[in-house]
Short mmCIF file of C-alpha atoms in Angstrom, two decimals:
data_model
loop_
_atom_site.label_atom_id
_atom_site.label_comp_id
_atom_site.label_asym_id
_atom_site.label_seq_id
_atom_site.Cartn_x
_atom_site.Cartn_y
_atom_site.Cartn_z
CA UNK A 18 15.62 3.75 -8.28
CA UNK A 19 17.61 4.74 -11.33
CA UNK A 20 15.64 6.25 -14.21
CA UNK A 21 16.12 3.12 -16.32
CA UNK A 22 14.68 0.99 -13.55
CA UNK A 23 11.71 3.31 -13.22
CA UNK A 24 11.03 3.04 -16.94
CA UNK A 25 11.43 -0.73 -16.79
CA UNK A 26 8.83 -0.83 -14.02
CA UNK A 27 6.21 0.31 -16.55
CA UNK A 28 6.99 -2.64 -18.80
CA UNK A 29 6.91 -5.07 -15.90
CA UNK A 30 3.56 -3.72 -14.76
CA UNK A 31 2.03 -3.85 -18.26
CA UNK A 32 3.30 -7.39 -18.78
CA UNK A 33 1.74 -8.46 -15.50
CA UNK A 34 -1.61 -6.94 -16.51
CA UNK A 35 -1.78 -8.50 -19.97
CA UNK A 36 -0.95 -11.88 -18.43
CA UNK A 37 -4.32 -11.68 -16.66
CA UNK A 38 -6.43 -11.27 -19.81
CA UNK A 39 -7.14 -13.99 -22.35
CA UNK A 40 -7.83 -13.32 -26.05
CA UNK A 41 -11.26 -14.90 -25.63
CA UNK A 42 -12.13 -12.39 -22.91
CA UNK A 43 -11.59 -9.45 -25.23
CA UNK A 44 -13.07 -11.11 -28.29
CA UNK A 45 -9.87 -11.87 -30.19
CA UNK A 46 -9.61 -15.08 -32.23
CA UNK A 47 -7.11 -17.73 -31.15
CA UNK A 48 -5.63 -19.70 -34.05
CA UNK A 49 -2.58 -21.27 -32.44
CA UNK A 50 -3.51 -21.92 -28.83
CA UNK A 51 -1.12 -24.86 -28.53
CA UNK A 52 1.84 -22.68 -29.52
CA UNK A 53 1.14 -19.73 -27.22
CA UNK A 54 3.98 -19.08 -24.81
CA UNK A 55 2.26 -16.46 -22.66
CA UNK A 56 -0.64 -17.03 -20.25
CA UNK A 57 -2.57 -13.98 -21.41
CA UNK A 58 -2.43 -11.47 -24.23
CA UNK A 59 0.58 -11.13 -26.49
CA UNK A 60 2.10 -7.73 -27.09
CA UNK A 61 0.69 -7.56 -30.59
CA UNK A 62 -2.78 -8.27 -29.25
CA UNK A 63 -2.53 -5.44 -26.74
CA UNK A 64 -1.29 -3.15 -29.50
CA UNK A 65 -4.28 -4.10 -31.66
CA UNK A 66 -6.74 -3.39 -28.86
CA UNK A 67 -5.06 -0.05 -28.07
CA UNK A 68 -4.84 1.05 -31.70
CA UNK A 69 -1.04 1.16 -31.64
CA UNK A 70 1.62 -0.37 -33.80
CA UNK A 71 3.20 -3.53 -32.43
CA UNK A 72 6.65 -1.92 -32.54
CA UNK A 73 5.49 1.15 -30.62
CA UNK A 74 3.85 -0.89 -27.85
CA UNK A 75 6.86 -3.23 -27.66
CA UNK A 76 9.14 -0.22 -27.16
CA UNK A 77 6.92 0.96 -24.32
CA UNK A 78 7.22 -2.39 -22.53
CA UNK A 79 10.97 -2.17 -23.04
CA UNK A 80 11.14 1.15 -21.21
CA UNK A 81 11.07 3.65 -24.08
CA UNK A 82 8.55 5.97 -22.43
CA UNK A 83 9.85 9.51 -22.95
CA UNK A 84 7.40 10.48 -25.66
CA UNK A 85 4.25 8.70 -24.52
CA UNK A 86 1.18 10.92 -24.36
CA UNK A 87 -1.68 10.63 -21.87
CA UNK A 88 -3.89 9.56 -24.78
CA UNK A 89 -1.63 6.58 -25.44
CA UNK A 90 -1.63 5.64 -21.75
CA UNK A 91 -5.41 5.90 -21.73
CA UNK A 92 -5.65 3.64 -24.78
CA UNK A 93 -3.41 1.03 -23.14
CA UNK A 94 -5.37 1.26 -19.88
CA UNK A 95 -8.62 0.62 -21.76
CA UNK A 96 -7.12 -2.25 -23.73
CA UNK A 97 -5.93 -3.93 -20.55
CA UNK A 98 -9.17 -3.12 -18.70
CA UNK A 99 -7.27 -1.49 -15.85
CA UNK A 100 -9.30 -0.55 -12.79
CA UNK A 101 -8.94 2.83 -11.08
CA UNK A 102 -6.02 1.72 -8.91
CA UNK A 103 -4.16 0.15 -11.83
CA UNK A 104 -4.74 3.12 -14.11
CA UNK A 105 -3.50 5.56 -11.46
CA UNK A 106 -0.47 3.37 -10.86
CA UNK A 107 0.37 3.33 -14.57
CA UNK A 108 0.26 7.13 -14.71
CA UNK A 109 2.32 7.38 -11.50
CA UNK A 110 4.99 5.10 -12.98
CA UNK A 111 5.10 7.10 -16.19
CA UNK A 112 5.37 10.42 -14.34
CA UNK A 113 8.15 9.12 -12.13
CA UNK A 114 10.10 7.85 -15.14
CA UNK A 115 10.14 11.36 -16.60
CA UNK A 116 11.08 13.31 -13.48
CA UNK A 117 14.32 13.72 -11.63
CA UNK A 118 14.55 13.32 -7.87
CA UNK A 119 14.22 16.49 -5.81
CA UNK A 120 16.93 15.72 -3.34
CA UNK A 121 16.12 18.74 -1.19
CA UNK A 122 12.44 17.81 -0.86
CA UNK A 123 11.41 17.40 2.80
CA UNK A 124 10.34 13.92 3.76
CA UNK A 125 7.69 13.24 6.36
CA UNK A 126 9.24 10.29 8.13
CA UNK A 127 9.39 11.90 11.56
CA UNK A 128 8.38 10.51 14.91
CA UNK A 129 5.29 12.66 15.45
CA UNK A 130 2.70 14.77 13.65
CA UNK A 131 1.65 18.39 13.87
CA UNK A 132 -0.13 19.28 17.13
CA UNK A 133 -3.38 19.98 15.26
CA UNK A 134 -3.36 16.48 13.79
CA UNK A 135 -2.63 14.91 17.17
CA UNK A 136 -5.51 16.85 18.74
CA UNK A 137 -7.78 15.54 15.99
CA UNK A 138 -6.68 11.98 16.76
CA UNK A 139 -7.19 12.40 20.48
CA UNK A 140 -10.64 13.95 20.05
CA UNK A 141 -11.96 10.94 18.12
CA UNK A 142 -13.70 8.33 20.27
CA UNK A 143 -12.68 5.32 18.16
CA UNK A 144 -9.22 4.17 17.04
CA UNK A 145 -7.53 6.77 14.85
CA UNK A 146 -3.97 6.84 13.58
CA UNK A 147 -1.59 8.26 10.98
CA UNK A 148 0.77 6.21 8.84
CA UNK A 149 3.34 7.26 6.30
CA UNK A 150 3.97 5.93 2.78
CA UNK A 151 6.37 3.34 4.20
CA UNK A 152 3.47 2.09 6.36
CA UNK A 153 4.98 3.03 9.69
CA UNK A 154 2.45 3.87 12.39
CA UNK A 155 3.55 7.45 13.00
CA UNK A 156 0.93 8.71 15.48
CA UNK A 157 -2.29 7.50 17.10
CA UNK A 158 -4.75 8.06 19.89
CA UNK A 159 -4.76 5.85 22.97
CA UNK A 160 -7.44 3.50 21.63
CA UNK A 161 -5.51 2.95 18.40
CA UNK A 162 -2.38 2.10 20.38
CA UNK A 163 -4.48 -0.39 22.34
CA UNK A 164 -5.94 -1.78 19.13
CA UNK A 165 -2.50 -2.25 17.59
CA UNK A 166 -0.73 -3.19 20.82
CA UNK A 167 0.07 -6.69 19.41
CA UNK A 168 2.43 -5.01 16.94
CA UNK A 169 4.71 -3.78 19.72
CA UNK A 170 7.37 -5.84 21.51
CA UNK A 171 5.77 -4.83 24.81
CA UNK A 172 2.00 -4.48 24.24
CA UNK A 173 1.51 -2.63 27.54
CA UNK A 174 4.04 0.04 26.62
CA UNK A 175 3.65 0.92 22.92
CA UNK A 176 6.35 3.45 22.21
CA UNK A 177 5.18 6.04 19.64
CA UNK A 178 8.70 7.44 19.26
CA UNK A 179 9.70 4.21 17.48
CA UNK A 180 7.01 3.53 14.87
CA UNK A 181 6.14 -0.05 14.13
CA UNK A 182 5.60 -1.05 10.52
CA UNK A 183 2.37 -2.72 9.39
CA UNK A 184 3.92 -4.59 6.46
CA UNK A 185 6.95 -5.84 8.39
CA UNK A 186 4.66 -7.09 11.16
CA UNK A 187 2.44 -8.89 8.66
CA UNK A 188 5.29 -10.85 7.07
CA UNK A 189 7.95 -11.19 9.76
CA UNK A 190 6.03 -11.56 13.02
CA UNK A 191 4.34 -14.93 13.70
CA UNK A 192 1.68 -13.15 15.77
CA UNK A 193 0.30 -11.62 12.56
CA UNK A 194 -1.36 -14.91 11.62
CA UNK A 195 -3.45 -14.73 14.78
CA UNK A 196 -4.09 -10.97 14.63
CA UNK A 197 -5.32 -11.24 11.02
CA UNK A 198 -7.80 -14.18 10.88
CA UNK A 199 -7.68 -14.06 7.07
CA UNK A 200 -3.93 -13.62 6.83
CA UNK A 201 -3.68 -14.21 3.07
CA UNK A 202 -6.16 -11.42 2.40
CA UNK A 203 -4.34 -9.08 4.79
CA UNK A 204 -0.97 -9.95 3.23
CA UNK A 205 -2.25 -9.31 -0.29
CA UNK A 206 -3.69 -5.98 0.78
CA UNK A 207 -0.52 -4.89 2.55
CA UNK A 208 1.70 -5.61 -0.45
CA UNK A 209 -0.69 -4.17 -3.01
CA UNK A 210 -1.07 -0.95 -1.07
CA UNK A 211 2.68 -0.64 -0.51
CA UNK A 212 3.32 -1.04 -4.24
CA UNK A 213 0.74 1.65 -4.93
CA UNK A 214 2.56 4.03 -2.58
CA UNK A 215 5.91 3.06 -4.07
CA UNK A 216 4.63 4.00 -7.52
CA UNK A 217 3.64 7.44 -6.28
CA UNK A 218 7.09 8.19 -4.88
CA UNK A 219 9.91 6.09 -6.36
CA UNK A 220 12.46 8.36 -4.62
CA UNK A 221 11.35 7.30 -1.15
CA UNK A 222 14.41 5.52 0.20
CA UNK A 223 12.45 4.22 3.16
CA UNK A 224 10.07 2.30 0.91
CA UNK A 225 12.82 0.85 -1.25
CA UNK A 226 14.80 -0.23 1.83
CA UNK A 227 11.70 -1.89 3.28
CA UNK A 228 10.96 -3.72 0.04
CA UNK A 229 14.55 -4.91 -0.12
CA UNK A 230 14.48 -6.14 3.46
CA UNK A 231 11.19 -8.00 3.11
CA UNK A 232 12.10 -9.46 -0.28
CA UNK A 233 15.20 -10.94 1.31
CA UNK A 234 13.53 -12.24 4.46
CA UNK A 235 10.08 -13.37 3.30
CA UNK A 236 9.25 -15.58 0.33
CA UNK A 237 5.55 -14.79 0.91
CA UNK A 238 6.28 -11.10 0.44
CA UNK A 239 8.61 -11.66 -2.51
CA UNK A 240 6.01 -13.74 -4.36
CA UNK A 241 3.30 -11.16 -3.86
CA UNK A 242 5.54 -8.23 -4.76
CA UNK A 243 6.41 -9.87 -8.08
CA UNK A 244 2.72 -9.87 -9.08
CA UNK A 245 2.67 -6.04 -9.43
CA UNK A 246 -0.85 -5.82 -8.01
CA UNK A 247 -2.05 -2.48 -6.66
CA UNK A 248 -5.09 -1.24 -4.78
CA UNK A 249 -6.80 1.88 -3.49
CA UNK A 250 -7.57 1.96 0.20
CA UNK A 251 -10.20 4.53 1.11
CA UNK A 252 -13.08 2.75 2.82
CA UNK A 253 -14.22 -0.74 3.76
CA UNK A 254 -14.24 -3.22 6.62
CA UNK A 255 -11.56 -5.36 8.24
CA UNK A 256 -11.61 -8.26 10.68
CA UNK A 257 -9.06 -8.73 13.44
CA UNK A 258 -8.54 -11.08 16.37
CA UNK A 259 -7.32 -8.99 19.27
CA UNK A 260 -5.60 -10.92 22.08
CA UNK A 261 -7.50 -8.95 24.75
CA UNK A 262 -11.08 -8.74 23.41
CA UNK A 263 -11.24 -11.34 20.63
CA UNK A 264 -12.74 -10.92 17.15
CA UNK A 265 -13.50 -7.43 15.88
CA UNK A 266 -15.03 -6.46 12.53
CA UNK A 267 -14.57 -2.76 12.02
CA UNK A 268 -15.17 -0.18 9.30
CA UNK A 269 -12.49 2.22 8.18
CA UNK A 270 -12.13 5.51 6.34
CA UNK A 271 -8.75 6.79 5.17
CA UNK A 272 -7.73 10.16 3.80
CA UNK A 273 -4.42 11.80 2.91
CA UNK A 274 -3.23 14.86 4.81
CA UNK A 275 -2.62 17.44 2.04
CA UNK A 276 -0.45 19.62 4.27
CA UNK A 277 1.75 16.63 5.10
CA UNK A 278 2.54 14.78 1.83
CA UNK A 279 2.91 11.05 2.36
CA UNK A 280 0.89 10.92 5.57
CA UNK A 281 -2.49 9.16 5.67
CA UNK A 282 -5.13 9.48 8.39
CA UNK A 283 -7.32 6.48 9.24
CA UNK A 284 -10.45 6.28 11.40
CA UNK A 285 -11.98 3.02 12.63
CA UNK A 286 -15.60 2.61 13.69
CA UNK A 287 -17.55 -0.49 14.72
CA UNK A 288 -21.20 -0.91 13.77
CA UNK A 289 -23.31 0.14 16.80
CA UNK A 290 -25.05 -2.52 18.87
CA UNK A 291 -22.86 -5.35 17.57
CA UNK A 292 -20.42 -7.72 19.29
CA UNK A 293 -17.61 -5.72 17.69
CA UNK A 294 -18.89 -2.50 19.25
CA UNK A 295 -19.00 -4.26 22.63
CA UNK A 296 -15.44 -5.47 22.07
CA UNK A 297 -14.30 -1.92 21.32
CA UNK A 298 -15.88 -0.72 24.57
CA UNK A 299 -14.01 -3.41 26.46
CA UNK A 300 -10.78 -2.47 24.69
CA UNK A 301 -11.25 1.20 25.59
CA UNK A 302 -11.66 0.24 29.25
CA UNK A 303 -8.59 -1.99 29.05
CA UNK A 304 -6.56 0.82 27.49
CA UNK A 305 -7.54 3.23 30.26
CA UNK A 306 -6.47 0.86 33.00
CA UNK A 307 -3.47 -0.89 31.44
CA UNK A 308 -1.68 1.38 28.98
CA UNK A 309 0.74 4.12 29.96
CA UNK A 310 -0.70 7.64 29.77
CA UNK A 311 -0.12 9.32 26.43
CA UNK A 312 3.30 11.02 26.36
CA UNK A 313 3.81 14.71 25.60
CA UNK A 314 3.42 14.90 21.82
CA UNK A 315 2.96 18.66 21.55
CA UNK A 316 6.05 19.20 19.42
CA UNK A 317 6.46 17.50 16.04
CA UNK A 318 9.82 16.02 15.10
CA UNK A 319 11.24 15.57 11.61
CA UNK A 320 13.99 13.39 10.20
#
C-alpha cells in the first residue's frame, strides 16, 4: 500500500469503531437524535471522550497521523473502548503509516520450514501445522494433513509443496460450508484474523494480492472485509465436520515462531474420553493407511 493509503486505513478503522458505540452507551446526552446521520458516535463526541480538540481528531481520521503520540492513541483507544485486538491493530496501523518498506527484508513465504520446526511438528501426536501471515498452510505433520485433507484437490495426496490457503478455501470452495458447520462464524474469524495480520505487515504483497482476489470473487468476503473487524487468535475451541470421521470439536493453541517472522505454529488437541477424541483416533488410523508417506522435508526452501 502507498503511505497515504496506510494513513487512510487508520481513519477507516476509527470510523468503523465509533459506528459501533452509541452516545447513550458512553453517557453522552443526545439532543437531536432525529437529525443524526451516523449510526454511532460523531467525531466531536469521540474527541470529547478522548480529551482532544474536534479539529485534531478530525485530522487523524483524515490521515494526518505523523505527529500522533502513543498517549493520544491510548486516549482514542479508551474513548472507543477498543479491546486488546483492536488496540494492537490501531498501533500497528499507526506504526506502518510512519515507516517505509524494507524492500530487502526476507519474506517467509517458502514451501517448507526449518528442519527443527518440522521435527517438532512430527513429534506431536495430534494435528500440528504452520501457517504464514497470508494464511497458507506451509507445513504440517501427517495427522494435520489428514485433518485438512478436504482443503486439497486430491484429499488422498495433499501436496505440501503447494500450500493451500485457509481463507481462499473458506470463501471460494463450496466444501467449506460442510467442513465448517458454523460457516458464518468461521468466515468472520478468517477475515478478522487476516485483517489483523495485514495491519502488522502492510508491505506483504501476498496478503494484499489475496485480499484483492477475494474481494473481487466473493461478496461474502468483501462485506466482511469492509467492517474492519480484527481478532487475536491464541487459544480456544473449534468445531469441524470431517468427511471421513464426522464432527470434531477440538482445542487449539497458537504461537508465533520468533526466529521465523510471519510464521505461526498451531497445535490441536481433543478433550480425552470424548467422541471427538475417538474421531481423532479414527482419523489417525485412516491417515496411516490412506495418505502417502511424508515426503523428504529435511531442507527448507525460500521464495
